[in-house]
């Protein structure tokens, strides 16, 4: 069964550094998402992406964040200058055209020191 | 926006016991998903269940959309069922709003 994959599984970075989290959505999916979960808290929506542009973003998704689909398979989340409070689990998700179910990847644990 | 409430927040069981987790939501929805977050933090899709009942092995889920709740049943629980169970529903656009989760601990 096809699944969403994410790399790396765990990334440690220093405050102020740029990080790029990578996702490979399911191949025939057209809608892509990033969610975040701070340790011990619930999962929160960051951004959705369709047709090569952001379709919706939350108040968390400020100018430090950007998303890109650099080729036909990858979907990336970039954090320009990481802060301690960016430490969290980041999940990528995707869904098909005219379907509601979102399929989640295993997550990338980001630790900012 | 839509509110999602899960109960109970914590649940401790002995292996072999059955349990029911509840998810209430404040508005009508066209999607509801249940997830299991394992001890490694991975989110595992359990059910996509906007209405009706589905079963998958020892797990089953029922959503009564008109009454705005969903139930997740776990029968004959095993230690590997431990973790956090989340329900999620779409709010504005297609973003999912998650509940706070139920922390399940199954003891041997």
Coordinates of N, CA, C and O in Angstrom, one line a residue, chain A:
Chain A
X1 N 0.9 -1.2 0.0 CA 0.0 0.0 0.0 C 0.9 1.2 0.0 O 1.8 1.3 0.8
X2 N 0.6 2.2 -0.9 CA 1.4 3.4 -0.9 C 1.3 4.2 0.4 O 0.3 4.2 1.0
X3 N 2.4 4.9 0.7 CA 2.4 5.6 2.0 C 3.2 6.9 1.8 O 4.1 7.0 0.9
X4 N 2.9 7.8 2.7 CA 3.7 9.1 2.7 C 5.0 8.8 3.5 O 5.0 8.2 4.6
X5 N 6.1 9.3 2.9 CA 7.4 9.1 3.6 C 7.9 10.5 4.0 O 7.7 11.5 3.3
X6 N 8.7 10.5 5.1 CA 9.4 11.8 5.5 C 10.8 11.5 5.9 O 11.1 10.5 6.4
X7 N 11.6 12.5 5.6 CA 13.1 12.4 6.0 C 13.5 13.8 6.4 O 13.0 14.9 5.9
X8 N 14.4 13.9 7.4 CA 14.9 12.8 8.2 C 13.9 12.4 9.2 O 12.9 13.1 9.4
X9 N 14.1 11.3 10.0 CA 13.2 11.0 11.0 C 13.4 11.9 12.3 O 12.5 12.1 13.0
X10 N 14.7 12.3 12.4 CA 15.0 13.1 13.6 C 16.1 14.1 13.1 O 17.1 13.7 12.4
X11 N 15.9 15.4 13.4 CA 16.9 16.4 13.1 C 17.2 17.3 14.3 O 16.3 17.8 14.9
X12 N 18.5 17.4 14.5 CA 18.9 18.3 15.6 C 19.6 19.5 15.0 O 20.5 19.3 14.1
X13 N 19.2 20.7 15.4 CA 19.8 21.9 14.8 C 20.0 22.9 15.8 O 19.4 22.9 16.9
X14 N 20.9 23.9 15.6 CA 21.1 25.0 16.5 C 20.2 26.1 16.2 O 19.9 26.4 15.0
X15 N 19.8 26.9 17.2 CA 19.0 28.0 17.1 C 19.6 29.0 16.0 O 20.8 29.2 16.0
X16 N 18.7 29.5 15.1 CA 19.2 30.4 14.1 C 19.5 29.7 12.8 O 19.6 30.4 11.8
X17 N 19.6 28.4 12.8 CA 20.0 27.7 11.6 C 18.7 27.5 10.7 O 17.6 27.4 11.2
X18 N 18.9 27.3 9.4 CA 17.8 26.9 8.5 C 17.7 25.4 8.5 O 18.7 24.7 8.5
X19 N 16.5 24.9 8.4 CA 16.2 23.5 8.3 C 15.2 23.3 7.1 O 14.3 24.1 6.9
X20 N 15.4 22.2 6.5 CA 14.4 21.7 5.4 C 14.0 20.3 5.8 O 14.8 19.4 5.9
X21 N 12.7 20.2 5.9 CA 12.1 18.9 6.2 C 11.4 18.4 4.9 O 10.8 19.2 4.2
X22 N 11.7 17.2 4.6 CA 11.2 16.6 3.3 C 10.1 15.6 3.4 O 10.1 14.8 4.4
X23 N 9.3 15.6 2.4 CA 8.2 14.7 2.4 C 8.0 14.2 1.0 O 8.2 14.9 0.0
X24 N 7.6 12.9 0.8 CA 7.2 12.4 -0.5 C 5.8 11.9 -0.3 O 5.5 10.9 0.3
X25 N 4.8 12.7 -0.8 CA 3.4 12.3 -0.7 C 3.1 11.1 -1.6 O 3.9 10.7 -2.4
X26 N 1.9 10.6 -1.4 CA 1.5 9.5 -2.2 C 1.3 10.0 -3.7 O 0.8 11.1 -3.9
X27 N 1.7 9.2 -4.6 CA 2.0 9.7 -6.0 C 0.8 10.3 -6.7 O 1.0 11.2 -7.4
X28 N -0.4 9.8 -6.5 CA -1.5 10.4 -7.3 C -2.3 11.4 -6.4 O -3.4 11.8 -6.8
X29 N -1.7 11.8 -5.3 CA -2.4 12.8 -4.5 C -2.1 14.2 -5.0 O -1.0 14.5 -5.5
X30 N -3.0 15.1 -4.8 CA -2.9 16.5 -5.3 C -2.8 17.6 -4.2 O -2.5 18.7 -4.4
X31 N -3.3 17.2 -3.0 CA -3.3 18.1 -1.9 C -2.3 17.7 -0.8 O -2.2 16.6 -0.5
X32 N -1.5 18.7 -0.3 CA -0.4 18.4 0.6 C -0.6 19.3 1.8 O -1.0 20.5 1.7
X33 N -0.1 18.8 2.9 CA -0.3 19.5 4.2 C 1.0 19.3 5.1 O 1.7 18.3 5.0
X34 N 1.2 20.3 5.9 CA 2.1 20.1 7.1 C 1.4 20.4 8.3 O 0.6 21.4 8.4
X35 N 1.6 19.6 9.3 CA 1.1 19.8 10.7 C 2.3 19.7 11.7 O 3.3 19.2 11.4
X36 N 2.0 20.2 12.9 CA 3.1 20.3 13.9 C 2.5 19.8 15.2 O 1.3 20.1 15.5
X37 N 3.3 19.1 16.0 CA 2.9 18.7 17.3 C 4.0 19.0 18.3 O 5.1 18.3 18.3
X38 N 3.8 20.0 19.1 CA 4.8 20.2 20.2 C 4.6 19.1 21.3 O 3.5 18.6 21.5
X39 N 5.7 18.7 21.9 CA 5.7 17.6 22.8 C 4.6 17.7 23.8 O 4.5 18.7 24.5
X40 N 3.7 16.7 23.9 CA 2.7 16.6 24.9 C 1.4 17.4 24.6 O 0.5 17.4 25.3
X41 N 1.4 18.0 23.4 CA 0.3 18.7 22.9 C -0.4 18.1 21.8 O 0.0 17.0 21.3
X42 N -1.5 18.7 21.3 CA -2.2 18.1 20.2 C -1.6 18.5 18.9 O -0.8 19.4 18.8
X43 N -2.0 17.8 17.8 CA -1.5 18.1 16.5 C -2.2 19.4 15.9 O -3.4 19.5 16.0
X44 N -1.4 20.3 15.3 CA -1.9 21.6 14.8 C -1.6 21.7 13.3 O -0.5 21.4 12.9
X45 N -2.5 22.2 12.6 CA -2.4 22.5 11.2 C -1.4 23.7 11.0 O -1.5 24.7 11.7
X46 N -0.5 23.5 10.0 CA 0.3 24.6 9.6 C -0.1 25.2 8.3 O -0.3 26.4 8.1
X47 N -0.1 24.4 7.2 CA -0.3 24.9 5.9 C -0.9 23.8 5.0 O -0.6 22.6 5.2
X48 N -1.6 24.2 4.0 CA -2.0 23.3 2.9 C -1.6 23.9 1.6 O -1.4 25.1 1.4
X49 N -1.4 23.0 0.6 CA -0.7 23.3 -0.7 C -1.4 22.6 -1.8 O -1.6 21.4 -1.7
X50 N -1.8 23.3 -2.8 CA -2.5 22.7 -4.0 C -2.1 23.5 -5.2 O -2.1 24.7 -5.2
X51 N -1.9 22.7 -6.3 CA -1.6 23.4 -7.6 C -0.5 24.4 -7.5 O -0.5 25.5 -8.0
X52 N 0.6 24.0 -6.8 CA 1.8 24.8 -6.6 C 1.7 26.1 -5.9 O 2.5 27.0 -6.1
X53 N 0.6 26.2 -5.1 CA 0.5 27.4 -4.2 C -0.1 27.0 -2.9 O -0.9 26.0 -2.8
X54 N 0.1 27.9 -1.9 CA -0.5 27.7 -0.6 C -2.0 28.0 -0.7 O -2.4 29.0 -1.3
X55 N -2.8 27.1 -0.3 CA -4.3 27.3 -0.3 C -4.8 27.8 1.1 O -5.8 28.4 1.1
X56 N -4.1 27.4 2.1 CA -4.5 27.8 3.4 C -3.4 27.8 4.4 O -2.5 26.9 4.2
X57 N -3.3 28.7 5.3 CA -2.2 28.6 6.3 C -2.8 29.1 7.7 O -3.7 29.9 7.7
X58 N -2.2 28.6 8.7 CA -2.6 29.0 10.1 C -1.8 30.2 10.6 O -0.8 30.6 9.9
X59 N -2.2 30.7 11.7 CA -1.4 31.8 12.3 C 0.0 31.4 12.7 O 0.8 32.3 12.9
X60 N 0.2 30.1 12.9 CA 1.6 29.7 13.2 C 2.5 29.8 12.1 O 3.7 30.1 12.2
X61 N 2.0 29.7 10.9 CA 2.8 29.7 9.7 C 3.2 31.1 9.3 O 2.5 31.8 8.5
X62 N 4.2 31.7 9.9 CA 4.6 33.0 9.7 C 5.7 33.1 8.7 O 6.0 32.1 8.0
X63 N 6.4 34.2 8.5 CA 7.4 34.4 7.5 C 8.6 33.6 7.6 O 9.4 33.5 6.7
X64 N 8.8 32.9 8.8 CA 9.9 32.0 9.0 C 9.7 30.7 8.2 O 10.7 30.0 8.0
X65 N 8.5 30.4 7.9 CA 8.2 29.2 7.2 C 7.9 29.3 5.7 O 7.4 30.4 5.3
X66 N 8.3 28.3 5.0 CA 7.9 28.3 3.6 C 7.8 26.9 3.1 O 8.3 26.0 3.7
X67 N 7.0 26.7 2.1 CA 6.8 25.3 1.5 C 7.1 25.4 0.0 O 6.9 26.4 -0.6
X68 N 7.4 24.2 -0.5 CA 7.8 24.2 -1.9 C 7.6 22.7 -2.4 O 7.7 21.8 -1.6
X69 N 7.2 22.7 -3.7 CA 7.2 21.4 -4.3 C 8.2 21.5 -5.4 O 7.9 21.8 -6.6
X70 N 9.5 21.1 -5.1 CA 10.6 21.4 -6.1 C 10.6 20.5 -7.3 O 11.1 20.9 -8.3
X71 N 9.9 19.4 -7.2 CA 9.8 18.5 -8.4 C 8.5 17.8 -8.3 O 7.6 18.1 -7.5
X72 N 8.3 16.7 -9.1 CA 7.1 16.0 -9.1 C 6.8 15.1 -8.0 O 5.7 14.6 -7.8
X73 N 7.8 15.0 -7.0 CA 7.5 14.0 -6.0 C 7.7 14.6 -4.6 O 7.0 14.1 -3.6
X74 N 8.6 15.5 -4.4 CA 8.9 16.0 -3.1 C 8.1 17.2 -2.7 O 7.6 18.0 -3.5
X75 N 7.9 17.3 -1.4 CA 7.2 18.5 -0.8 C 8.0 18.9 0.4 O 8.2 18.0 1.3
X76 N 8.4 20.1 0.5 CA 9.3 20.5 1.6 C 8.8 21.6 2.5 O 8.0 22.4 2.0
X77 N 9.2 21.6 3.7 CA 8.9 22.7 4.7 C 10.3 23.2 5.1 O 11.1 22.5 5.6
X78 N 10.4 24.5 4.9 CA 11.7 25.2 5.3 C 11.4 26.1 6.5 O 10.4 26.9 6.4
X79 N 12.2 26.1 7.5 CA 12.2 27.0 8.5 C 13.5 27.8 8.4 O 14.6 27.3 8.5
X80 N 13.3 29.1 8.2 CA 14.5 30.0 7.9 C 15.5 30.1 9.0 O 16.7 30.0 8.8
X81 N 15.0 30.5 10.1 CA 15.9 30.7 11.3 C 15.2 30.1 12.5 O 14.3 30.7 13.1
X82 N 15.7 28.9 12.8 CA 14.9 28.2 13.9 C 15.0 28.8 15.2 O 16.1 29.4 15.6
X83 N 14.0 28.6 16.0 CA 13.9 29.1 17.4 C 13.7 27.8 18.3 O 13.2 26.8 17.8
X84 N 13.9 28.0 19.6 CA 13.8 26.9 20.5 C 12.3 26.4 20.4 O 12.1 25.1 20.5
X85 N 11.4 27.3 20.3 CA 10.0 26.9 20.3 C 9.5 26.2 19.0 O 8.4 25.7 18.9
X86 N 10.4 26.1 18.0 CA 10.1 25.3 16.8 C 10.4 23.8 17.0 O 10.0 23.0 16.2
X87 N 10.9 23.4 18.2 CA 11.1 22.0 18.5 C 9.8 21.3 18.6 O 8.9 21.7 19.3
X88 N 9.6 20.3 17.8 CA 8.3 19.7 17.6 C 8.4 18.5 16.7 O 9.4 18.3 16.0
X89 N 7.3 17.7 16.6 CA 7.2 16.7 15.6 C 6.4 17.4 14.4 O 5.4 18.0 14.6
X90 N 7.0 17.2 13.2 CA 6.3 17.8 12.0 C 5.8 16.6 11.1 O 6.6 15.7 10.8
X91 N 4.5 16.7 10.8 CA 3.9 15.7 10.0 C 3.5 16.2 8.7 O 2.9 17.3 8.6
X92 N 3.8 15.5 7.6 CA 3.3 15.8 6.3 C 2.1 14.9 6.0 O 2.0 13.7 6.5
X93 N 1.1 15.4 5.3 CA 0.0 14.6 4.9 C -0.4 14.9 3.4 O 0.0 16.0 2.9
X94 N -1.1 14.0 2.8 CA -1.6 14.2 1.5 C -3.0 13.6 1.3 O -3.4 12.7 2.0
X95 N -3.7 14.1 0.3 CA -5.0 13.4 -0.1 C -5.2 13.6 -1.6 O -4.6 14.4 -2.3
X96 N -6.1 12.7 -2.0 CA -6.5 12.7 -3.5 C -7.5 13.8 -3.8 O -8.1 14.4 -2.9
X97 N -7.6 14.1 -5.1 CA -8.6 15.0 -5.6 C -10.0 14.5 -5.2 O -10.3 13.3 -5.4
X98 N -10.9 15.3 -4.7 CA -12.3 15.0 -4.4 C -12.4 13.9 -3.3 O -13.3 13.1 -3.3
X99 N -11.4 13.7 -2.5 CA -11.5 12.8 -1.4 C -11.1 13.5 -0.1 O -10.3 14.5 -0.2
X100 N -11.7 13.1 1.0 CA -11.4 13.9 2.2 C -10.4 13.3 3.1 O -9.7 14.0 3.9
X101 N -10.1 12.0 3.0 CA -9.2 11.3 3.9 C -7.8 11.8 3.7 O -7.3 11.8 2.5
X102 N -7.1 12.2 4.8 CA -5.7 12.6 4.7 C -4.8 11.5 5.2 O -5.1 10.9 6.2
X103 N -3.7 11.2 4.5 CA -2.8 10.2 4.8 C -1.5 10.9 5.4 O -0.9 11.7 4.7
X104 N -1.2 10.4 6.6 CA -0.1 11.1 7.3 C 1.2 10.3 7.2 O 1.2 9.0 7.2
X105 N 2.3 11.0 7.1 CA 3.6 10.4 7.2 C 4.0 10.1 8.6 O 3.3 10.5 9.5
X106 N 5.1 9.5 8.8 CA 5.6 9.1 10.2 C 6.1 10.2 11.0 O 6.2 10.1 12.2
X107 N 6.4 11.4 10.4 CA 6.8 12.5 11.1 C 8.3 12.7 11.1 O 9.1 11.7 11.0
X108 N 8.8 14.0 11.3 CA 10.2 14.3 11.6 C 10.2 15.0 12.9 O 9.5 16.0 13.1
X109 N 11.0 14.5 13.8 CA 11.2 15.1 15.1 C 12.3 16.2 15.0 O 13.4 15.8 14.7
X110 N 12.0 17.4 15.2 CA 12.9 18.5 15.1 C 13.3 19.0 16.5 O 12.4 19.3 17.3
X111 N 14.6 19.0 16.8 CA 15.1 19.5 18.1 C 16.0 20.6 17.8 O 17.0 20.5 17.1
X112 N 15.6 21.8 18.4 CA 16.4 23.0 18.3 C 17.1 23.3 19.6 O 16.4 23.4 20.6
X113 N 18.4 23.4 19.5 CA 19.2 23.6 20.8 C 19.8 25.0 20.8 O 19.9 25.7 19.8

